Amino acid sequence: MELHDVWFVLIAVLWIGYFFLEGFDFGVGILTKLLARDRAEKRVLINTIGPVWDGNEVWLLTAGGATFAAFPEWYATLFSGFYLPLLIILVCLIVRGVAFEYRAKRPEESWQRNWETAIFWSSLVPALLWGVAFGNIVRGVQIDQNHEYVGDFWDLLNPYALLGGLVTLTLFTFHGAVFTALKTVGDIRERARKLALQVGIATAALSLVFLLWTQIDSGDAKSLVALVVAVAALVAALVANQAGREGWSFALSGVTIVAAVAMLFLTLFPNVMPSTLDDGWSLTVTNASSSGYTLKIMTWCAAVATPVVLLYQGWTYWVFRKRIGTQHIAEPVH
C-alpha cells in the first residue's frame, strides 16, 4: 500500500472519529429544545457534554489539517468549492463554543434563553450540512480540467446530498438521545429513551434509502458489507434502547456511524473528489497528494502524537463517566 493510500485511510478514520464523538454532542445540543422541559434539565443536558465537547472538535481540526498536508489539491478544491456551507459550519461552531461558555455568565432569563437557542441552532445546522457536504463529495461535483470547482452553491443542494443531510441530522440526534439516556438519571433518562426510539425509526428509514442509493450508484462488495453492518447495528441499537441497555445502544449507534462513514469512503476510493463533468478530471489519491517525503514525515509525526491524543481523551471520558440528574445541579451563583 502506498503512503497516499495510507493517508486516505487515516483521514477516513479521523472523520469517522469526529462524527462518532461530535455526533452525540450535536445531538445533545439539538435535544436542549426537543427534550428538556425546564432550565434545570437544559443544564443537565449541557453538563453531560460540558467536559468533552471541545475535545471532540479536535478531531475536526486534525482531519482538516491532515487533508491540507496530505492532499493539498483536495483541500483547495473542497474548501473553495464548498466555501459557503463550510463557512456556515465554522460560524456555527464558533457561536456554539461561545454559547456554552457565556450562557451562565448572567442570571437574566432572556440572556440564558438566547444562548440556549444559539446552542440548538448551532448544533442542528452543522449536523445537517456535514451530510450535505459528504453527499456531494461522494456523488461528485463539477470539477474542470484544472481541478477547480465550477458549479455554484445551489448545485450542492441536490436530492442525494439533501437526503445525506437528513441522515446525519437524524442519526446524530438519535446518537445524542442514546448518550443522554446513558449519562442521566430520573425522568429525563426515560424520556430520552422514548425519544431515541422515535428518532431512531426515522433514522433507520432515511439511512436505508441513502445507503442503498449510494450502493447502487457506486458501491462494491466492500461497501455492501459496510452497509449491512450499519443497518444491522442501527436496528440492534433500537432493540438495546428498548431493553434499557443504554451502554450497548450507544455503542451500537456508534458502530452505525462508523460503518456508514466507512461505506462512503469505500465508495469514494481511489477518488477523493469525483468530477461529474469528466472522469479524467476527478481528484484522486494519486494526483491530489503531497510528495512522498511529506507523507513520510507526516506518518512519523502521526505515529508519535496519535496515541497521546487518544490516551488523554480516553482519560477525560473515564473521569466524567458518571450519570447526572437535576438533583446534581447547583443553584447558579453570579
Tab-separated table of C-alpha atoms in Angstrom:
chain	number	residue	atom	x	y	z
A	1	MET	CA	0.000	0.000	0.000
A	2	GLU	CA	1.367	3.418	-0.995
A	3	LEU	CA	1.639	6.223	1.563
A	4	HIS	CA	-1.089	8.252	-0.164
A	5	ASP	CA	-3.424	5.266	0.254
A	6	VAL	CA	-2.445	5.036	3.931
A	7	TRP	CA	-3.247	8.700	4.435
A	8	PHE	CA	-6.589	8.346	2.697
A	9	VAL	CA	-7.411	5.644	5.263
A	10	LEU	CA	-6.120	7.790	8.142
A	11	ILE	CA	-8.220	10.761	7.041
A	12	ALA	CA	-11.249	8.464	6.824
A	13	VAL	CA	-10.525	7.326	10.395
A	14	LEU	CA	-10.292	10.939	11.572
A	15	TRP	CA	-13.666	11.809	10.017
A	16	ILE	CA	-15.194	8.658	11.486
A	17	GLY	CA	-13.873	9.618	14.916
A	18	TYR	CA	-15.186	13.152	14.518
A	19	PHE	CA	-18.682	12.076	13.537
A	20	PHE	CA	-18.783	9.439	16.293
A	21	LEU	CA	-17.783	11.915	19.023
A	22	GLU	CA	-19.127	15.238	17.759
A	23	GLY	CA	-22.241	13.438	16.552
A	24	PHE	CA	-23.586	12.799	20.031
A	25	ASP	CA	-22.828	16.294	21.323
A	26	PHE	CA	-24.515	17.801	18.258
A	27	GLY	CA	-27.430	15.536	19.179
A	28	VAL	CA	-27.413	16.685	22.788
A	29	GLY	CA	-27.388	20.318	21.634
A	30	ILE	CA	-30.457	19.625	19.489
A	31	LEU	CA	-32.159	17.896	22.413
A	32	THR	CA	-31.938	21.033	24.550
A	33	LYS	CA	-35.050	22.131	22.643
A	34	LEU	CA	-36.675	18.766	21.927
A	35	LEU	CA	-36.223	17.004	25.264
A	36	ALA	CA	-35.550	19.436	28.121
A	37	ARG	CA	-38.628	20.821	29.832
A	38	ASP	CA	-37.054	23.493	32.036
A	39	ARG	CA	-33.797	25.274	32.709
A	40	ALA	CA	-32.539	22.619	35.128
A	41	GLU	CA	-32.945	19.877	32.515
A	42	LYS	CA	-31.199	22.013	29.906
A	43	ARG	CA	-28.310	22.386	32.313
A	44	VAL	CA	-28.239	18.615	32.801
A	45	LEU	CA	-28.013	18.064	29.039
A	46	ILE	CA	-25.300	20.662	28.593
A	47	ASN	CA	-23.348	19.266	31.550
A	48	THR	CA	-23.316	15.768	30.009
A	49	ILE	CA	-21.116	17.090	27.202
A	50	GLY	CA	-19.522	20.005	29.055
A	51	PRO	CA	-16.196	18.260	29.754
A	52	VAL	CA	-15.816	16.708	26.295
A	53	TRP	CA	-17.366	18.814	23.526
A	54	ASP	CA	-14.243	20.895	22.854
A	55	GLY	CA	-12.040	17.788	22.845
A	56	ASN	CA	-14.353	16.227	20.282
A	57	GLU	CA	-13.761	19.152	17.942
A	58	VAL	CA	-10.034	18.404	17.933
A	59	TRP	CA	-10.846	15.555	15.536
A	60	LEU	CA	-12.213	18.066	13.024
A	61	LEU	CA	-9.106	20.240	13.268
A	62	THR	CA	-6.909	17.190	12.815
A	63	ALA	CA	-8.941	15.914	9.845
A	64	GLY	CA	-8.774	19.311	8.162
A	65	GLY	CA	-5.063	19.709	8.875
A	66	ALA	CA	-4.284	16.194	7.645
A	67	THR	CA	-6.223	16.820	4.434
A	68	PHE	CA	-4.349	20.086	3.874
A	69	ALA	CA	-0.951	18.447	4.381
A	70	ALA	CA	-1.528	15.062	2.720
A	71	PHE	CA	-3.862	16.077	-0.138
A	72	PRO	CA	-3.448	19.832	-0.808
A	73	GLU	CA	-5.293	19.646	-4.150
A	74	TRP	CA	-8.265	18.008	-2.430
A	75	TYR	CA	-8.205	20.613	0.339
A	76	ALA	CA	-8.013	23.516	-2.118
A	77	THR	CA	-10.861	22.296	-4.327
A	78	LEU	CA	-13.034	21.279	-1.380
A	79	PHE	CA	-12.696	24.483	0.608
A	80	SER	CA	-13.035	26.780	-2.381
A	81	GLY	CA	-15.973	24.932	-3.919
A	82	PHE	CA	-17.801	24.349	-0.627
A	83	TYR	CA	-16.832	27.751	0.763
A	84	LEU	CA	-20.289	28.936	1.846
A	85	PRO	CA	-21.534	25.769	3.604
A	86	LEU	CA	-18.160	25.268	5.310
A	87	LEU	CA	-18.152	28.915	6.396
A	88	ILE	CA	-21.644	28.456	7.875
A	89	ILE	CA	-20.417	25.373	9.747
A	90	LEU	CA	-17.401	27.291	11.054
A	91	VAL	CA	-19.544	30.201	12.259
A	92	CYS	CA	-21.904	27.748	13.973
A	93	LEU	CA	-19.019	26.040	15.766
A	94	ILE	CA	-17.709	29.412	16.961
A	95	VAL	CA	-21.140	30.527	18.175
A	96	ARG	CA	-21.693	27.141	19.821
A	97	GLY	CA	-18.460	27.344	21.785
A	98	VAL	CA	-19.207	30.892	22.924
A	99	ALA	CA	-22.753	29.874	23.918
A	100	PHE	CA	-21.505	27.042	26.137
A	101	GLU	CA	-19.160	29.436	27.935
A	102	TYR	CA	-21.380	32.521	28.165
A	103	ARG	CA	-24.821	31.021	28.814
A	104	ALA	CA	-24.452	31.018	32.612
A	105	LYS	CA	-22.489	34.275	32.941
A	106	ARG	CA	-25.606	36.346	33.669
A	107	PRO	CA	-28.809	35.444	35.543
A	108	GLU	CA	-31.357	37.125	33.238
A	109	GLU	CA	-33.891	34.764	31.704
A	110	SER	CA	-33.608	36.349	28.259
A	111	TRP	CA	-29.805	36.101	28.302
A	112	GLN	CA	-29.770	32.376	29.065
A	113	ARG	CA	-32.684	31.615	26.730
A	114	ASN	CA	-30.951	33.338	23.806
A	115	TRP	CA	-27.714	31.427	24.330
A	116	GLU	CA	-29.626	28.157	24.644
A	117	THR	CA	-31.346	28.924	21.345
A	118	ALA	CA	-27.898	29.524	19.862
A	119	ILE	CA	-26.747	26.113	21.137
A	120	PHE	CA	-29.732	24.456	19.464
A	121	TRP	CA	-29.311	26.050	16.042
A	122	SER	CA	-25.507	25.878	16.043
A	123	SER	CA	-25.824	22.137	16.695
A	124	LEU	CA	-28.620	21.459	14.200
A	125	VAL	CA	-27.179	23.346	11.222
A	126	PRO	CA	-23.734	21.632	11.167
A	127	ALA	CA	-25.388	18.247	11.753
A	128	LEU	CA	-27.369	18.855	8.565
A	129	LEU	CA	-24.646	20.489	6.468
A	130	TRP	CA	-21.988	17.842	7.134
A	131	GLY	CA	-24.263	15.288	5.499
A	132	VAL	CA	-24.897	17.592	2.557
A	133	ALA	CA	-21.154	18.166	2.129
A	134	PHE	CA	-20.200	14.494	2.243
A	135	GLY	CA	-23.110	13.592	-0.010
A	136	ASN	CA	-21.688	15.917	-2.653
A	137	ILE	CA	-18.144	14.597	-2.181
A	138	VAL	CA	-19.292	11.019	-2.784
A	139	ARG	CA	-21.721	11.854	-5.612
A	140	GLY	CA	-19.234	14.125	-7.369
A	141	VAL	CA	-19.320	17.800	-8.274
A	142	GLN	CA	-18.489	19.970	-11.283
A	143	ILE	CA	-14.675	19.955	-11.390
A	144	ASP	CA	-12.903	21.132	-14.542
A	145	GLN	CA	-9.591	20.082	-16.055
A	146	ASN	CA	-7.746	22.479	-13.718
A	147	HIS	CA	-9.234	20.700	-10.691
A	148	GLU	CA	-11.346	23.742	-9.860
A	149	TYR	CA	-14.999	23.649	-8.814
A	150	VAL	CA	-17.046	25.442	-11.459
A	151	GLY	CA	-20.552	24.945	-10.042
A	152	ASP	CA	-22.374	27.202	-7.603
A	153	PHE	CA	-23.931	26.877	-4.169
A	154	TRP	CA	-27.299	25.721	-5.489
A	155	ASP	CA	-25.694	22.806	-7.328
A	156	LEU	CA	-24.764	21.408	-3.904
A	157	LEU	CA	-28.439	21.238	-2.886
A	158	ASN	CA	-29.281	18.198	-4.980
A	159	PRO	CA	-31.665	15.435	-3.761
A	160	TYR	CA	-28.908	12.941	-2.909
A	161	ALA	CA	-26.927	15.438	-0.823
A	162	LEU	CA	-30.033	16.782	0.921
A	163	LEU	CA	-31.015	13.227	1.842
A	164	GLY	CA	-27.495	12.767	3.221
A	165	GLY	CA	-28.032	15.871	5.335
A	166	LEU	CA	-31.273	14.488	6.758
A	167	VAL	CA	-29.497	11.212	7.532
A	168	THR	CA	-26.713	12.881	9.525
A	169	LEU	CA	-29.198	15.157	11.277
A	170	THR	CA	-31.440	12.309	12.450
A	171	LEU	CA	-28.548	9.933	13.124
A	172	PHE	CA	-26.722	12.455	15.309
A	173	THR	CA	-29.946	13.274	17.138
A	174	PHE	CA	-30.520	9.568	17.800
A	175	HIS	CA	-26.892	9.173	18.904
A	176	GLY	CA	-27.334	12.137	21.250
A	177	ALA	CA	-30.596	10.791	22.697
A	178	VAL	CA	-28.964	7.436	23.445
A	179	PHE	CA	-25.978	9.235	25.004
A	180	THR	CA	-28.371	11.291	27.148
A	181	ALA	CA	-30.091	8.130	28.370
A	182	LEU	CA	-26.667	6.683	29.179
A	183	LYS	CA	-25.484	9.752	31.101
A	184	THR	CA	-28.574	10.795	33.064
A	185	VAL	CA	-30.866	9.535	35.806
A	186	GLY	CA	-34.536	10.024	36.580
A	187	ASP	CA	-37.340	11.170	34.340
A	188	ILE	CA	-35.104	12.747	31.716
A	189	ARG	CA	-33.423	9.376	31.179
A	190	GLU	CA	-36.760	7.680	30.461
A	191	ARG	CA	-37.898	10.412	28.110
A	192	ALA	CA	-34.561	10.275	26.279
A	193	ARG	CA	-35.080	6.565	25.655
A	194	LYS	CA	-38.588	7.156	24.291
A	195	LEU	CA	-37.390	9.964	22.042
A	196	ALA	CA	-34.473	7.809	20.863
A	197	LEU	CA	-36.965	5.183	19.663
A	198	GLN	CA	-38.978	7.723	17.680
A	199	VAL	CA	-35.936	9.394	16.123
A	200	GLY	CA	-34.270	6.025	15.563
A	201	ILE	CA	-37.128	4.730	13.435
A	202	ALA	CA	-36.959	7.813	11.215
A	203	THR	CA	-33.166	7.458	11.069
A	204	ALA	CA	-33.413	3.817	10.007
A	205	ALA	CA	-35.793	4.637	7.140
A	206	LEU	CA	-33.736	7.570	5.834
A	207	SER	CA	-30.403	5.761	6.255
A	208	LEU	CA	-31.589	2.669	4.407
A	209	VAL	CA	-32.698	4.738	1.400
A	210	PHE	CA	-29.498	6.814	1.366
A	211	LEU	CA	-27.107	3.877	1.766
A	212	LEU	CA	-28.924	1.781	-0.840
A	213	TRP	CA	-28.824	4.722	-3.239
A	214	THR	CA	-25.072	5.023	-2.608
A	215	GLN	CA	-24.511	1.295	-3.087
A	216	ILE	CA	-26.470	1.147	-6.339
A	217	ASP	CA	-24.751	4.236	-7.699
A	218	SER	CA	-21.099	3.491	-6.900
A	219	GLY	CA	-20.801	0.614	-4.430
A	220	ASP	CA	-18.937	-2.686	-4.499
A	221	ALA	CA	-18.696	-5.787	-2.310
A	222	LYS	CA	-16.774	-3.995	0.462
A	223	SER	CA	-19.235	-1.138	0.663
A	224	LEU	CA	-22.101	-3.633	0.696
A	225	VAL	CA	-20.610	-5.258	3.811
A	226	ALA	CA	-20.363	-1.824	5.458
A	227	LEU	CA	-23.993	-1.114	4.509
A	228	VAL	CA	-25.193	-4.349	6.111
A	229	VAL	CA	-23.181	-3.652	9.275
A	230	ALA	CA	-24.571	-0.098	9.527
A	231	VAL	CA	-28.201	-1.168	9.135
A	232	ALA	CA	-27.840	-4.172	11.466
A	233	ALA	CA	-26.120	-2.055	14.133
A	234	LEU	CA	-28.843	0.599	13.967
A	235	VAL	CA	-31.599	-1.981	14.393
A	236	ALA	CA	-29.679	-3.590	17.267
A	237	ALA	CA	-29.232	-0.149	18.873
A	238	LEU	CA	-33.006	0.365	18.790
A	239	VAL	CA	-33.576	-3.044	20.380
A	240	ALA	CA	-30.979	-2.372	23.096
A	241	ASN	CA	-32.535	1.029	23.763
A	242	GLN	CA	-35.962	-0.532	24.276
A	243	ALA	CA	-34.409	-3.102	26.643
A	244	GLY	CA	-32.900	-0.314	28.745
A	245	ARG	CA	-29.327	-1.286	27.829
A	246	GLU	CA	-28.099	2.243	27.184
A	247	GLY	CA	-24.425	1.299	27.059
A	248	TRP	CA	-24.992	-1.264	24.321
A	249	SER	CA	-27.346	1.057	22.496
A	250	PHE	CA	-24.785	3.878	22.477
A	251	ALA	CA	-22.007	1.547	21.322
A	252	LEU	CA	-24.186	0.178	18.522
A	253	SER	CA	-25.302	3.625	17.371
A	254	GLY	CA	-21.600	4.438	17.237
A	255	VAL	CA	-20.989	1.349	15.111
A	256	THR	CA	-23.722	2.610	12.773
A	257	ILE	CA	-21.867	5.889	12.302
A	258	VAL	CA	-18.528	4.131	11.840
A	259	ALA	CA	-19.897	1.701	9.244
A	260	ALA	CA	-21.904	4.346	7.365
A	261	VAL	CA	-18.996	6.782	7.058
A	262	ALA	CA	-16.647	3.921	6.187
A	263	MET	CA	-19.030	2.950	3.393
A	264	LEU	CA	-18.875	6.475	1.961
A	265	PHE	CA	-15.085	6.404	1.897
A	266	LEU	CA	-15.062	2.899	0.407
A	267	THR	CA	-17.274	4.030	-2.467
A	268	LEU	CA	-15.140	7.142	-2.920
A	269	PHE	CA	-11.702	5.451	-3.165
A	270	PRO	CA	-9.472	5.875	-5.162
A	271	ASN	CA	-11.111	9.232	-5.891
A	272	VAL	CA	-11.162	11.965	-3.283
A	273	MET	CA	-13.481	14.260	-5.265
A	274	PRO	CA	-15.064	12.816	-8.424
A	275	SER	CA	-15.832	15.134	-11.326
A	276	THR	CA	-19.290	14.946	-12.860
A	277	LEU	CA	-18.006	16.696	-15.988
A	278	ASP	CA	-15.317	14.182	-16.944
A	279	ASP	CA	-13.976	11.177	-15.027
A	280	GLY	CA	-10.462	12.104	-16.146
A	281	TRP	CA	-10.743	15.405	-14.269
A	282	SER	CA	-11.518	13.763	-10.931
A	283	LEU	CA	-9.217	14.280	-7.976
A	284	THR	CA	-7.672	11.001	-6.855
A	285	VAL	CA	-5.355	9.862	-4.086
A	286	THR	CA	-2.563	9.996	-6.672
A	287	ASN	CA	-2.992	13.365	-8.374
A	288	ALA	CA	-4.142	15.232	-5.249
A	289	SER	CA	-1.472	14.038	-2.801
A	290	SER	CA	1.663	15.669	-1.446
A	291	SER	CA	5.146	14.385	-2.162
A	292	GLY	CA	6.324	11.073	-0.788
A	293	TYR	CA	8.779	12.838	1.542
A	294	THR	CA	5.996	14.970	3.044
A	295	LEU	CA	3.797	11.939	3.617
A	296	LYS	CA	6.711	10.077	5.233
A	297	ILE	CA	7.366	12.888	7.742
A	298	MET	CA	3.635	13.128	8.490
A	299	THR	CA	3.458	9.394	9.137
A	300	TRP	CA	6.204	9.566	11.755
A	301	CYS	CA	4.559	12.567	13.453
A	302	ALA	CA	1.171	10.827	13.497
A	303	ALA	CA	2.707	7.666	14.963
A	304	VAL	CA	4.032	9.680	17.916
A	305	ALA	CA	1.151	12.093	18.526
A	306	THR	CA	-1.921	9.920	17.925
A	307	PRO	CA	-1.508	7.589	20.935
A	308	VAL	CA	-1.028	10.607	23.222
A	309	VAL	CA	-4.233	12.235	21.973
A	310	LEU	CA	-6.204	9.006	22.348
A	311	LEU	CA	-4.894	8.468	25.882
A	312	TYR	CA	-5.761	11.903	27.240
A	313	GLN	CA	-9.168	11.964	25.556
A	314	GLY	CA	-9.962	8.479	26.852
A	315	TRP	CA	-8.898	9.585	30.329
A	316	THR	CA	-11.283	12.548	30.121
A	317	TYR	CA	-14.232	10.291	29.337
A	318	TRP	CA	-13.257	7.959	32.184
A	319	VAL	CA	-13.076	10.779	34.737
A	320	PHE	CA	-16.513	12.149	33.748
A	321	ARG	CA	-18.203	8.774	33.284
A	322	LYS	CA	-20.892	9.037	35.991
A	323	ARG	CA	-24.561	9.801	35.409
A	324	ILE	CA	-26.087	13.115	36.432
A	325	GLY	CA	-29.611	14.428	37.045
A	326	THR	CA	-31.409	17.574	38.095
A	327	GLN	CA	-30.566	16.790	41.733
A	328	HIS	CA	-26.893	17.343	40.881
A	329	ILE	CA	-27.481	20.829	39.505
A	330	ALA	CA	-26.447	23.505	41.997
A	331	GLU	CA	-28.125	26.873	42.208
A	332	PRO	CA	-26.388	29.392	39.950
A	333	VAL	CA	-24.069	31.876	41.604
A	334	HIS	CA	-23.435	35.219	39.875
